[in-house]
Amino acid sequence: METKRKRARARAQAHGVLRWMAGALLATAAWAAQAQAWPVKPIKLVVSFAPGGAADLIARSIEPGLSAALKQPVIIENKPGANGNLGAEMVAKAEPDGYTLLMSSGGTMSANPFLYARMPFDPARDFTPVASTAVVRSYLVVHPSVPANTVQEFLAWARSQGGKLSYASAGIGSSLHLAGEMFKRAGKFEAVHVPYRGAAPALGDLMAGQVQFMFDSGPGLKQVAAGKLKALAVGSPTRSPSAPQLPTLAEAGMPGFDADTLFGIYAPAGVPREIVERLNAEINRQLREPKVQEVLLAAGLEPLPMGMMAFAERMRQERERLGAFIREAGLRAE
C-alpha cells in the first residue's frame, strides 16, 4: 500500500515538473515572439533629470533618428528628483517589455547607492544596461563678477572668502555635486553647496549671480561664449575636444582629478536580450550620425557608443571609483 502511495506521489511530482516545463517553454516562446514583433507601440524614454540638462539634451538629440529607425514614436518624459532616483524607480517598476526605458547619469547608477541610506531600487539588480550615450565632462564655470581668470587665481580668492562662497549643482549626489566636493577638497577651501532640481536651473542662478561657481556638464559653454559666464578648467583627465583651450584641473595643480561621468540608457531587468541588442545597435548608430555628434559636441558632450558588455563593465568600474570617494569624503544624501 505504501509503495502505491509513493508511486502516485512520484507520478504527481513528475506531472507537476512537466507542467512547469511546459509553462516555462510557453513563456519563453511568448517572450521570443514579443521580441521579434517589438516594437508595435510607442516607447517611453524617461529622463531622470529636468529639461535643459545633459541627459535631456542627449535624449532629444537621438530621439528623431531612433523613432525613425524603430518605426514607432519615442516619447521623452522628464521625471527629475532625488538625483535621478525618482525617474529610475519609475522605470525599475515598469514591465520588462522594452516599452519603458531610462536615460540617466552614471551618478544615479554609481553614486546614489553610496549616498542614500535607503534606495528604492538596486541599480545592479533591477536594470539592464542598454547603451552608453556620452561622456559628460565637468567644466568649472564662474560668474563674471568673480575676480579670477585662472584656477590658481580662483583658489587664492576662494580661500580669502572664509567659506562665504556658494556653488550650485544639479542635485545632491549628482556628478556636478561630486565634482564640486572633489574641487573643494583638492583646493583646500570651503563653500556652501546649493542643490537644484537639475543642471538648467542651477545654471540659471549662476548667471543671475545667486551662486559664484559650479561644475557644468557642457550646456553652459554657450553662455561662456556669449560672455555671460567664465570657464576656468575642465575636471577631466584630458582636455576636452569641445573646449581644447581650457586646461584640466590636473594641469592646474590637482593631479588625478577626474569628475567625468558616463550617461546611458537602461531598461528594466528582464527585458528580452533581442530587444536590448537591437536598442544598443540603433542607439549606437544614432550616436555616430554627424548631426547628432555636432549637437552633442557643441554642448561639451562627447558621444561614446559601445557594446552592451563594455558598457556594463564601465559602469561597474564607475561604482567602485565613486563609491571610494563618497566613503572617504563622508557624503550622505537625506
Coordinates of C-alpha atoms in Angstrom, one line a residue:
M1 CA 0.0 0.0 0.0
E2 CA 2.8 2.4 0.9
T3 CA 4.6 1.6 -2.3
K4 CA 1.5 2.5 -4.3
R5 CA 1.3 5.8 -2.5
K6 CA 4.9 6.6 -3.2
R7 CA 4.4 5.8 -6.9
A8 CA 1.4 8.0 -7.0
R9 CA 3.3 10.9 -5.4
A10 CA 6.2 10.4 -7.8
R11 CA 3.8 10.5 -10.8
A12 CA 2.2 13.6 -9.5
Q13 CA 5.5 15.3 -9.0
A14 CA 6.6 14.2 -12.5
H15 CA 3.4 15.7 -13.9
G16 CA 4.0 18.9 -12.0
V17 CA 7.5 19.2 -13.3
L18 CA 6.2 18.6 -16.8
R19 CA 3.5 21.2 -16.4
W20 CA 6.1 23.7 -15.1
M21 CA 8.5 23.0 -18.0
A22 CA 5.6 23.4 -20.5
G23 CA 4.7 26.7 -18.9
A24 CA 8.3 27.9 -19.0
L25 CA 8.6 26.9 -22.6
L26 CA 5.4 28.7 -23.5
A27 CA 6.5 31.8 -21.6
T28 CA 9.9 31.7 -23.4
A29 CA 8.1 31.3 -26.7
A30 CA 5.9 34.2 -25.9
W31 CA 8.8 36.4 -25.0
A32 CA 10.6 35.4 -28.2
A33 CA 7.6 36.2 -30.3
Q34 CA 7.2 39.5 -28.5
A35 CA 10.9 40.4 -29.0
Q36 CA 10.6 39.6 -32.7
A37 CA 7.5 41.7 -33.1
W38 CA 8.9 44.6 -31.0
P39 CA 8.1 47.5 -31.2
V40 CA 4.4 47.6 -32.0
K41 CA 3.6 50.7 -30.0
P42 CA 5.3 54.0 -28.8
I43 CA 8.3 53.7 -26.5
K44 CA 8.6 55.9 -23.4
L45 CA 12.1 57.2 -22.6
V46 CA 12.1 58.5 -19.1
V47 CA 14.8 61.2 -18.5
S48 CA 15.5 61.3 -14.8
F49 CA 16.6 65.0 -14.8
A50 CA 15.0 68.3 -15.7
P51 CA 14.7 69.7 -19.2
G52 CA 17.7 71.5 -20.4
G53 CA 20.4 69.4 -18.8
A54 CA 22.8 67.0 -20.3
A55 CA 20.6 63.9 -20.0
D56 CA 17.7 65.8 -21.6
L57 CA 19.9 67.1 -24.4
I58 CA 21.2 63.6 -25.2
A59 CA 17.8 62.1 -25.3
R60 CA 16.3 64.8 -27.6
S61 CA 19.3 64.6 -30.0
I62 CA 18.9 60.9 -30.6
E63 CA 15.1 60.7 -30.4
P64 CA 14.2 61.7 -34.1
G65 CA 16.6 59.1 -35.6
L66 CA 15.7 56.5 -33.1
S67 CA 11.9 56.9 -33.7
A68 CA 12.5 56.7 -37.5
A69 CA 14.7 53.5 -37.1
L70 CA 12.2 51.8 -34.8
K71 CA 9.2 53.0 -36.8
Q72 CA 7.5 53.9 -33.5
P73 CA 7.5 57.3 -31.6
V74 CA 10.0 57.6 -28.8
I75 CA 8.3 59.8 -26.3
I76 CA 10.5 61.6 -23.8
E77 CA 9.2 62.2 -20.3
N78 CA 11.2 64.2 -17.8
K79 CA 10.9 63.0 -14.2
P80 CA 13.6 64.8 -12.1
G81 CA 14.2 64.4 -8.4
A82 CA 16.4 62.7 -5.8
N83 CA 19.4 62.8 -8.1
G84 CA 17.6 60.7 -10.7
N85 CA 16.1 58.2 -8.2
L86 CA 12.5 59.2 -9.0
G87 CA 12.7 58.6 -12.7
A88 CA 14.8 55.5 -12.2
E89 CA 12.4 54.0 -9.7
M90 CA 9.6 54.5 -12.2
V91 CA 11.4 52.5 -14.9
A92 CA 12.6 49.8 -12.5
K93 CA 9.0 49.0 -11.7
A94 CA 7.8 49.1 -15.3
E95 CA 7.0 46.0 -17.3
P96 CA 10.2 44.5 -18.8
D97 CA 8.8 44.6 -22.3
G98 CA 11.1 47.2 -24.0
Y99 CA 8.5 49.9 -24.0
T100 CA 9.8 51.9 -21.0
L101 CA 13.5 52.9 -20.9
L102 CA 15.6 55.2 -18.7
M103 CA 18.1 57.9 -19.7
S104 CA 20.2 58.8 -16.7
S105 CA 23.6 59.7 -15.5
G106 CA 26.3 57.5 -14.2
G107 CA 25.8 59.1 -10.8
T108 CA 22.3 57.8 -10.4
M109 CA 23.6 54.2 -11.0
S110 CA 27.0 54.5 -9.5
A111 CA 26.9 57.1 -6.7
N112 CA 23.4 57.0 -5.3
P113 CA 23.8 53.6 -3.7
F114 CA 26.5 55.0 -1.5
L115 CA 24.8 58.4 -0.8
Y116 CA 21.3 57.2 0.2
A117 CA 20.6 55.1 3.3
R118 CA 17.6 53.7 1.5
M119 CA 17.4 53.2 -2.2
P120 CA 14.0 52.5 -4.0
F121 CA 15.8 50.1 -6.4
D122 CA 19.1 48.2 -6.8
P123 CA 20.9 49.5 -9.9
A124 CA 22.8 46.3 -10.4
R125 CA 19.8 44.0 -9.9
D126 CA 16.8 46.0 -11.3
F127 CA 18.3 47.3 -14.5
T128 CA 19.8 46.0 -17.7
P129 CA 22.5 48.4 -19.2
V130 CA 21.4 49.1 -22.8
A131 CA 23.7 51.6 -24.3
S132 CA 26.3 54.2 -23.4
T133 CA 25.5 57.6 -24.9
A134 CA 28.1 60.2 -24.0
V135 CA 30.9 61.0 -21.6
V136 CA 29.9 64.1 -19.8
R137 CA 32.7 66.3 -18.6
S138 CA 32.5 68.8 -15.8
Y139 CA 33.6 72.3 -16.7
L140 CA 34.4 74.8 -13.9
V141 CA 32.4 77.9 -14.7
V142 CA 32.1 81.0 -12.6
H143 CA 30.0 84.2 -12.6
P144 CA 31.7 87.1 -14.4
S145 CA 32.0 89.1 -11.2
V146 CA 34.4 86.5 -9.8
P147 CA 37.8 88.2 -9.8
A148 CA 39.7 85.2 -11.3
N149 CA 40.7 84.1 -14.8
T150 CA 42.7 81.0 -13.8
V151 CA 42.2 78.2 -11.4
Q152 CA 45.0 79.4 -9.1
E153 CA 43.6 82.9 -9.0
F154 CA 40.2 81.4 -8.1
L155 CA 41.6 79.3 -5.3
A156 CA 43.5 82.2 -3.8
W157 CA 40.3 84.3 -3.9
A158 CA 38.1 81.4 -2.6
R159 CA 40.4 80.8 0.4
S160 CA 40.2 84.5 1.3
Q161 CA 36.4 84.4 1.5
G162 CA 36.2 82.4 4.7
G163 CA 33.6 79.9 3.5
K164 CA 31.2 82.6 2.2
L165 CA 31.1 81.3 -1.3
S166 CA 28.3 79.1 -2.7
Y167 CA 28.2 76.7 -5.6
A168 CA 25.3 75.2 -7.5
S169 CA 24.8 71.6 -8.7
A170 CA 22.1 69.5 -10.4
G171 CA 21.2 68.0 -7.0
I172 CA 22.6 66.2 -4.0
G173 CA 24.8 63.4 -5.2
S174 CA 24.8 64.4 -8.9
S175 CA 28.0 64.2 -10.8
L176 CA 28.2 68.0 -10.6
H177 CA 27.9 67.9 -6.8
L178 CA 30.6 65.3 -6.6
A179 CA 32.8 67.4 -8.8
G180 CA 32.3 70.4 -6.5
E181 CA 33.2 68.4 -3.5
M182 CA 36.3 67.0 -5.2
F183 CA 37.3 70.5 -6.1
K184 CA 36.8 71.8 -2.5
R185 CA 38.9 69.0 -1.0
A186 CA 41.7 69.3 -3.6
G187 CA 41.7 73.1 -3.4
K188 CA 41.5 73.3 0.4
F189 CA 38.8 75.9 0.6
E190 CA 35.2 75.9 1.9
A191 CA 31.9 76.8 0.0
V192 CA 28.2 76.1 0.6
H193 CA 26.6 73.6 -1.7
V194 CA 23.2 74.8 -3.2
P195 CA 21.5 71.8 -4.9
Y196 CA 18.9 72.3 -7.6
R197 CA 16.4 70.0 -9.4
G198 CA 18.6 69.8 -12.5
A199 CA 21.5 71.5 -14.2
A200 CA 19.5 74.0 -16.1
P201 CA 18.0 75.8 -13.1
A202 CA 21.4 75.7 -11.4
L203 CA 23.0 77.3 -14.4
G204 CA 20.3 80.0 -14.5
D205 CA 21.0 81.0 -10.9
L206 CA 24.7 81.1 -11.6
M207 CA 24.2 83.5 -14.4
A208 CA 22.0 85.6 -12.1
G209 CA 24.8 85.8 -9.6
Q210 CA 22.9 83.8 -6.9
V211 CA 25.9 81.5 -6.6
Q212 CA 29.5 82.1 -7.5
F213 CA 30.6 78.9 -9.3
M214 CA 29.6 75.4 -10.4
F215 CA 30.7 72.5 -12.4
D216 CA 28.7 72.4 -15.6
S217 CA 28.2 69.4 -17.8
G218 CA 28.5 71.3 -21.1
P219 CA 25.4 73.3 -21.9
G220 CA 26.9 76.3 -20.1
L221 CA 29.7 76.6 -22.7
K222 CA 27.2 78.5 -24.9
Q223 CA 26.8 81.0 -22.0
V224 CA 30.6 81.2 -21.8
A225 CA 30.9 82.0 -25.5
A226 CA 28.2 84.7 -25.0
G227 CA 30.2 86.3 -22.2
K228 CA 27.6 85.5 -19.5
L229 CA 30.0 83.1 -17.7
K230 CA 33.7 82.4 -17.4
A231 CA 35.1 78.9 -17.8
L232 CA 38.4 78.2 -15.9
A233 CA 39.1 74.5 -16.4
V234 CA 37.7 71.0 -17.2
G235 CA 37.6 68.4 -14.4
S236 CA 38.7 65.5 -16.7
P237 CA 41.9 63.5 -17.1
T238 CA 42.4 65.0 -20.5
R239 CA 41.4 68.2 -22.3
S240 CA 38.0 68.4 -23.9
P241 CA 37.7 68.4 -27.7
S242 CA 34.8 70.8 -27.2
A243 CA 36.9 73.3 -25.4
P244 CA 40.6 72.5 -26.0
Q245 CA 41.7 75.9 -24.8
L246 CA 40.7 75.0 -21.2
P247 CA 43.3 73.4 -19.0
T248 CA 42.5 70.3 -17.0
L249 CA 42.4 70.7 -13.2
A250 CA 45.3 68.3 -13.2
E251 CA 47.3 70.7 -15.3
A252 CA 46.2 73.5 -12.8
G253 CA 47.8 71.7 -9.9
M254 CA 45.3 69.0 -8.9
P255 CA 46.8 65.7 -10.1
G256 CA 44.5 62.8 -10.8
F257 CA 41.3 65.0 -10.7
D258 CA 38.6 63.1 -12.6
A259 CA 34.9 64.1 -12.4
D260 CA 33.8 62.6 -15.7
T261 CA 30.6 60.7 -15.8
L262 CA 29.0 58.4 -18.4
F263 CA 25.4 58.9 -19.3
G264 CA 23.5 56.0 -20.7
I265 CA 20.2 54.2 -21.4
Y266 CA 18.9 51.4 -19.2
A267 CA 15.9 49.0 -19.3
P268 CA 14.2 47.2 -16.5
A269 CA 15.8 43.9 -15.7
G270 CA 14.3 41.0 -17.6
V271 CA 13.8 42.7 -21.0
P272 CA 14.4 40.1 -23.7
R273 CA 18.0 40.2 -24.9
E274 CA 17.0 40.5 -28.6
I275 CA 15.3 43.8 -27.7
V276 CA 18.3 45.1 -25.8
E277 CA 20.7 44.1 -28.6
R278 CA 18.5 46.0 -31.2
L279 CA 18.3 49.1 -29.0
N280 CA 22.1 49.0 -28.4
A281 CA 22.7 48.8 -32.2
E282 CA 20.2 51.5 -33.1
I283 CA 21.3 53.9 -30.3
N284 CA 25.0 53.4 -31.3
R285 CA 24.0 54.2 -34.9
Q286 CA 22.4 57.4 -33.9
L287 CA 25.4 58.5 -31.9
R288 CA 27.6 58.1 -35.0
E289 CA 25.4 60.4 -37.0
P290 CA 27.3 63.6 -37.9
K291 CA 24.3 65.8 -37.0
V292 CA 23.9 64.2 -33.5
Q293 CA 27.6 64.4 -32.9
E294 CA 27.6 68.1 -33.9
V295 CA 24.8 68.9 -31.4
L296 CA 26.5 67.0 -28.5
L297 CA 30.0 68.3 -29.1
A298 CA 28.7 71.8 -29.3
A299 CA 27.3 71.3 -25.8
G300 CA 30.5 69.8 -24.5
L301 CA 29.2 66.3 -24.5
E302 CA 31.3 63.5 -26.2
P303 CA 29.4 60.7 -27.9
L304 CA 30.7 57.3 -26.7
P305 CA 28.9 54.4 -28.4
M306 CA 30.0 51.0 -27.1
G307 CA 28.7 47.4 -26.8
M308 CA 26.4 46.2 -24.1
M309 CA 29.1 44.2 -22.2
A310 CA 31.6 47.1 -22.4
F311 CA 29.0 49.5 -21.0
A312 CA 28.1 47.2 -18.1
E313 CA 31.8 46.8 -17.2
R314 CA 32.4 50.6 -17.4
M315 CA 29.5 51.2 -15.0
R316 CA 31.0 48.6 -12.6
Q317 CA 34.3 50.4 -12.6
E318 CA 32.4 53.7 -12.0
R319 CA 30.6 52.3 -9.0
E320 CA 34.0 51.3 -7.4
R321 CA 35.6 54.7 -8.1
L322 CA 32.8 56.9 -7.0
G323 CA 32.0 54.7 -4.0
A324 CA 35.5 55.0 -2.7
F325 CA 35.4 58.8 -3.0
I326 CA 32.0 59.1 -1.3
R327 CA 33.0 56.9 1.6
E328 CA 36.3 58.9 2.0
A329 CA 34.5 62.2 1.9
G330 CA 31.7 61.1 4.2
L331 CA 29.0 62.4 1.9
R332 CA 25.3 61.5 2.5
A333 CA 22.1 62.4 0.9
E334 CA 19.0 63.0 3.1

